[in-house]
Amino acid sequence: MKIIKSFFSLYNKSLEKTIRTKRLLLRLRRLSSNRIYLSKGEFKHTNNSVLINIYIFNRQKYNYLSKLKNIYLKNFLTKKNININIIKTLKSIYIKGLDSLREVNKDKYLLIKAINIVEKNKKYKINTFKSLSNYTIYFYKNLLNLTMKKLRLYFLYKQLIYLNKSKLNYTYLRLLKKHLENLYNKNVEFNLINLNRFYLNSDILFESVKLKLTRNKRKMRKILNKIKDKIKINEKNLSLESTTQVENQLNQINDAKLLKNIIFNNLKYRHVSGFRLEARGRLSRRYTASRSVFKLKYKGNLLNLDSSYKRLSSVVLKGNLKSNIQYTKINSKTRIGSFGIKGWVSGN
């Protein structure tokens, strides 16, 4: 699993140097949230092959897209025109600048007279066209430099987004596949599942909490409260009529698209019904932590709706595992000491 994580954490040093003003240290890079989050791999072995199931949340792509929107689209976007093109906006700036320069060249005589009337008492006067033409050329050069800088940054971010997407393509994954096939002496198959929300998998959720606490342990309460607010819990549907209605619809409908939508909307454990987080260890604000701190955050509940509310039969797994709950246990350390995180996420 370390090999797979190291592959998805690769970056282009030359591109990031041009974008960043300060060099990012390796220690801070390991703790940054600008990455592709991976869950623990589910390895299914057969005689000839290995199937690897991994859940992915691509936070890096969302960060690059948000930077592009904040830099270039902040002054031009409206609620109606959200899907505006960046190159069109830069062209509009360029055209407006040229129009203003043309108007200045038309009214040179009036400008020279007005400036000389205002500045009669001063020594400096504009008697020739050279000073005004130099000013217009200087303004024109600055306009070109600004537009070129913005275009260059835009294409650099586009390259970073392309590199991020290429990690999930088969052309680059086959290099990782060859390396793993040499280790296992079997055929390797990947099943990568992209998640739209980071809290849909417990490993990804509590990995992000761990990184934030190691980076900013002084803001522990704020971090835990923000994560509690971000997690959206679905309302309970306790009616038994919904299951019977779905069965009747499946028997009556013959359209393939409608059947897919009905089946997808009624899949189990699609939505989060609750979570519970326990953080324990050296998490105090002082640099000398004499005792450990314990914090608890929860939202919703961890009960199974089918067995506890609807009184229906539910799937039973081996050991202490439950079909509706994901459990993670991770630890980390700071300069004061170590701390651990336990977490549960339930679905319905």
C-alpha positions in Angstrom: 0.0 0.0 0.0 3.0 2.4 0.6 4.0 1.9 -3.0 0.5 2.9 -4.3 0.4 5.9 -1.9 3.8 7.1 -3.1 2.7 6.9 -6.7 -0.3 9.1 -6.1 1.8 11.6 -4.1 4.2 12.3 -7.0 4.6 15.9 -8.1 6.4 18.0 -10.8 9.0 20.1 -9.1 9.7 22.6 -12.0 6.0 23.5 -12.3 5.5 24.1 -8.6 8.6 26.3 -8.4 7.2 28.7 -11.0 3.8 29.0 -9.2 5.1 29.1 -5.6 6.9 32.2 -4.3 8.5 30.2 -1.4 9.8 26.7 -1.4 7.7 24.2 0.4 9.6 22.0 2.9 9.3 18.2 2.6 8.0 18.0 6.2 5.2 20.5 5.4 4.5 18.7 2.1 3.8 15.5 3.9 1.3 17.3 6.2 -0.4 19.3 3.5 -4.0 18.6 2.5 -3.3 19.3 -1.2 -3.1 15.7 -2.2 -5.1 12.7 -3.4 -6.5 10.9 -0.4 -6.6 7.1 -0.5 -8.4 4.6 1.6 -6.9 1.3 2.9 -6.7 -1.2 0.0 -9.0 -4.2 -0.2 -6.8 -7.0 -1.7 -8.6 -10.0 -3.2 -6.3 -12.8 -4.1 -6.9 -15.7 -6.5 -4.6 -18.2 -8.1 -3.7 -16.0 -11.1 -4.6 -12.4 -10.2 -5.0 -9.8 -7.4 -7.9 -7.3 -7.4 -7.2 -4.1 -5.5 -10.2 -1.9 -4.5 -9.3 1.6 -3.5 -11.5 4.6 -2.7 -10.1 7.9 -3.9 -10.9 11.5 -3.0 -9.1 13.9 -5.3 -8.7 17.0 -3.2 -5.8 18.3 -5.3 -7.9 18.8 -8.4 -10.5 20.8 -6.5 -7.8 23.0 -5.0 -6.4 23.8 -8.5 -9.8 24.5 -9.9 -10.7 26.8 -7.0 -7.5 28.8 -7.5 -8.2 29.3 -11.1 -11.7 30.5 -10.3 -10.5 32.9 -7.6 -7.7 34.4 -9.6 -9.4 34.8 -13.0 -13.2 34.6 -12.6 -13.8 36.6 -9.4 -14.3 40.0 -11.2 -16.1 38.6 -14.3 -18.5 35.9 -13.1 -22.2 36.5 -12.3 -24.9 34.1 -11.2 -26.2 33.8 -14.8 -22.8 33.4 -16.5 -21.0 30.8 -14.4 -19.5 28.7 -17.3 -17.6 31.7 -18.8 -14.3 31.0 -20.6 -11.2 32.5 -19.1 -9.5 33.2 -22.4 -12.5 35.2 -23.5 -12.3 37.4 -20.4 -8.6 38.0 -21.0 -9.3 39.0 -24.6 -12.0 41.4 -23.4 -9.4 43.1 -21.1 -7.0 43.3 -24.0 -9.6 44.8 -26.3 -10.7 47.4 -23.7 -7.1 48.5 -23.2 -6.6 49.0 -26.9 -9.8 51.0 -27.2 -8.7 53.3 -24.4 -5.3 53.8 -26.1 -7.0 54.7 -29.3 -9.2 57.3 -27.6 -6.0 58.8 -26.0 -4.3 59.1 -29.4 -7.4 60.8 -30.8 -7.5 63.5 -28.1 -3.8 64.3 -27.7 -4.2 68.0 -28.3 -7.0 68.4 -25.7 -5.0 66.5 -23.1 -1.8 68.6 -23.6 -3.8 71.8 -23.3 -5.6 70.6 -20.1 -2.4 69.4 -18.5 -0.5 72.7 -19.3 -3.4 74.8 -17.9 -3.4 72.8 -14.6 0.3 72.8 -14.2 1.1 76.5 -15.1 2.8 77.2 -11.7 5.0 74.1 -12.0 8.3 73.9 -14.0 7.3 70.6 -15.8 5.2 71.2 -18.9 4.2 69.0 -21.8 5.1 70.9 -24.9 5.8 68.0 -27.3 4.1 64.8 -28.2 7.0 62.7 -27.0 6.1 62.6 -23.4 2.5 61.7 -24.0 3.4 59.0 -26.6 6.0 57.5 -24.2 3.3 57.4 -21.5 0.9 55.5 -23.8 3.7 53.1 -24.9 4.5 52.4 -21.2 0.9 51.8 -20.4 0.5 49.5 -23.4 3.6 47.5 -22.3 2.2 47.1 -18.8 -1.1 45.9 -20.2 0.6 43.3 -22.3 2.8 42.1 -19.4 -0.2 41.6 -17.1 -2.2 39.7 -19.7 0.8 37.5 -20.5 1.4 36.7 -16.8 -2.2 35.7 -16.3 -2.2 33.6 -19.4 1.0 31.9 -18.3 -0.3 31.1 -14.9 -3.5 29.9 -16.4 -1.7 27.4 -18.6 0.6 26.3 -15.7 -2.5 25.4 -13.6 -3.9 23.6 -16.6 -0.8 21.5 -16.8 -1.0 20.7 -13.1 -4.6 19.6 -13.5 -3.6 17.4 -16.5 -0.8 15.8 -14.4 -3.3 15.1 -11.6 -5.7 13.4 -14.0 -3.0 11.4 -15.7 -2.3 9.5 -12.4 -5.7 7.8 -12.9 -5.2 6.9 -16.5 -4.2 3.4 -17.6 -1.1 4.7 -19.5 0.6 5.7 -16.2 -1.0 3.1 -14.0 0.5 0.3 -16.0 4.0 1.3 -14.7 2.7 0.8 -11.2 1.0 -2.4 -12.3 4.3 -3.9 -13.6 6.0 -3.2 -10.3 3.3 -4.8 -8.3 3.1 -7.8 -10.7 6.8 -8.4 -10.0 6.1 -8.4 -6.2 3.1 -10.7 -6.3 4.0 -12.8 -9.4 0.3 -12.5 -10.5 -1.8 -10.3 -12.7 -2.9 -7.1 -10.9 -6.2 -5.3 -11.5 -7.2 -2.0 -10.1 -10.7 -0.9 -9.1 -10.4 2.8 -8.3 -13.6 4.4 -7.0 -13.8 8.2 -7.0 -15.8 9.9 -4.2 -17.5 13.2 -4.4 -17.3 13.9 -0.6 -14.4 13.1 1.7 -16.6 11.9 4.5 -18.1 9.0 2.6 -15.1 6.8 3.6 -13.9 6.6 7.2 -10.2 6.2 6.2 -10.2 9.4 4.1 -12.2 11.3 6.7 -9.9 10.6 9.7 -6.7 10.8 7.6 -7.6 14.5 6.9 -8.4 15.0 10.6 -5.0 13.5 11.5 -3.1 15.8 9.1 -4.9 18.9 10.4 -4.2 18.1 14.0 -0.5 17.4 13.4 -0.2 20.7 11.6 -2.3 22.8 13.9 -2.8 21.2 17.3 -3.6 24.6 18.9 -6.8 24.8 16.8 -8.1 21.4 17.8 -11.6 22.6 18.7 -12.1 24.6 15.5 -10.9 21.7 13.4 -13.3 19.2 15.0 -16.2 21.6 14.9 -15.6 22.4 11.2 -15.5 18.7 10.3 -18.7 18.1 12.2 -20.4 20.9 10.3 -19.2 19.7 6.9 -20.5 16.2 7.3 -24.1 16.1 6.0 -26.4 13.4 7.5 -29.3 12.1 5.5 -32.8 11.9 7.1 -34.1 8.5 8.2 -36.7 6.9 6.0 -38.4 4.5 8.5 -41.4 3.6 6.3 -41.7 0.0 5.2 -43.8 1.0 2.1 -40.7 2.3 0.3 -39.2 -1.2 -0.1 -42.5 -2.7 -1.4 -43.0 0.2 -3.8 -39.5 -0.3 -5.3 -40.2 -4.0 -5.8 -43.5 -3.2 -7.6 -41.7 -0.6 -9.8 -39.0 -3.0 -10.8 -41.6 -5.6 -12.0 -43.6 -3.0 -14.0 -41.0 -0.9 -15.7 -39.3 -2.1 -18.9 -37.1 1.0 -19.7 -33.4 0.3 -19.0 -32.5 3.9 -18.0 -35.4 4.2 -15.5 -34.4 0.8 -14.0 -30.8 2.0 -13.5 -31.9 5.2 -11.8 -34.3 3.3 -9.5 -31.7 0.8 -8.5 -29.0 3.4 -8.0 -31.2 5.6 -5.8 -32.2 2.6 -3.6 -28.7 1.2 -3.0 -27.9 0.6 0.6 -25.2 2.6 2.5 -25.1 5.4 0.0 -25.7 8.2 2.5 -24.1 8.9 5.9 -26.4 8.5 8.9 -23.9 9.3 11.6 -20.3 9.4 12.7 -18.3 9.3 15.9 -14.8 10.6 16.5 -12.5 10.1 19.5 -9.2 11.9 19.7 -6.9 11.1 22.7 -3.3 11.9 23.4 -0.9 14.9 23.7 -3.1 17.5 22.1 -2.8 20.4 24.6 -1.7 23.9 23.6 1.3 23.9 25.9 4.7 22.7 24.8 5.1 20.5 27.9 2.1 18.2 27.9 1.9 16.7 31.4 -1.4 14.8 30.7 -3.3 13.5 27.8 -6.4 15.1 26.3 -9.6 13.4 25.3 -12.1 14.9 22.8 -15.3 13.4 21.5 -17.4 14.5 18.5 -20.5 12.8 17.1 -23.4 13.5 14.9 -26.4 11.2 14.1 -26.2 7.6 15.3 -24.5 4.4 14.3 -27.6 2.1 14.4 -28.6 0.0 11.5 -32.0 1.2 10.2 -33.1 -2.2 8.9 -32.5 -4.2 12.1 -33.1 -1.6 14.8 -35.9 0.5 13.3 -37.6 -1.4 10.5 -37.1 -4.8 12.2 -35.9 -6.4 9.0 -33.1 -8.9 8.4 -29.6 -7.4 7.8 -26.3 -8.7 6.6 -24.0 -10.3 9.3 -20.2 -10.3 8.8 -17.5 -12.2 10.5 -16.1 -11.0 13.9 -17.0 -7.6 15.2 -17.6 -6.1 11.8 -21.0 -4.6 10.9 -22.4 -4.1 7.4 -23.4 -0.4 7.9 -20.3 0.8 9.9 -16.7 1.6 8.8 -14.1 1.7 11.5 -10.6 3.3 11.5 -7.9 3.6 14.0 -4.8 5.8 13.2 -2.1 7.6 15.2 0.4 10.4 14.7 2.9 12.4 16.6 3.9 16.0 17.2 6.9 17.5 19.1 5.0 17.1 22.4 4.1 13.5 21.9 1.8 11.1 20.1 -1.9 11.0 19.8 -4.5 8.6 18.4 -7.8 8.8 16.6 -10.7 6.3 16.5 -13.6 6.8 14.1 -16.8 5.2 13.1 -19.0 6.2 10.1 -22.4 4.6 9.5 -24.5 4.6 6.4 -28.1 3.8 5.4 
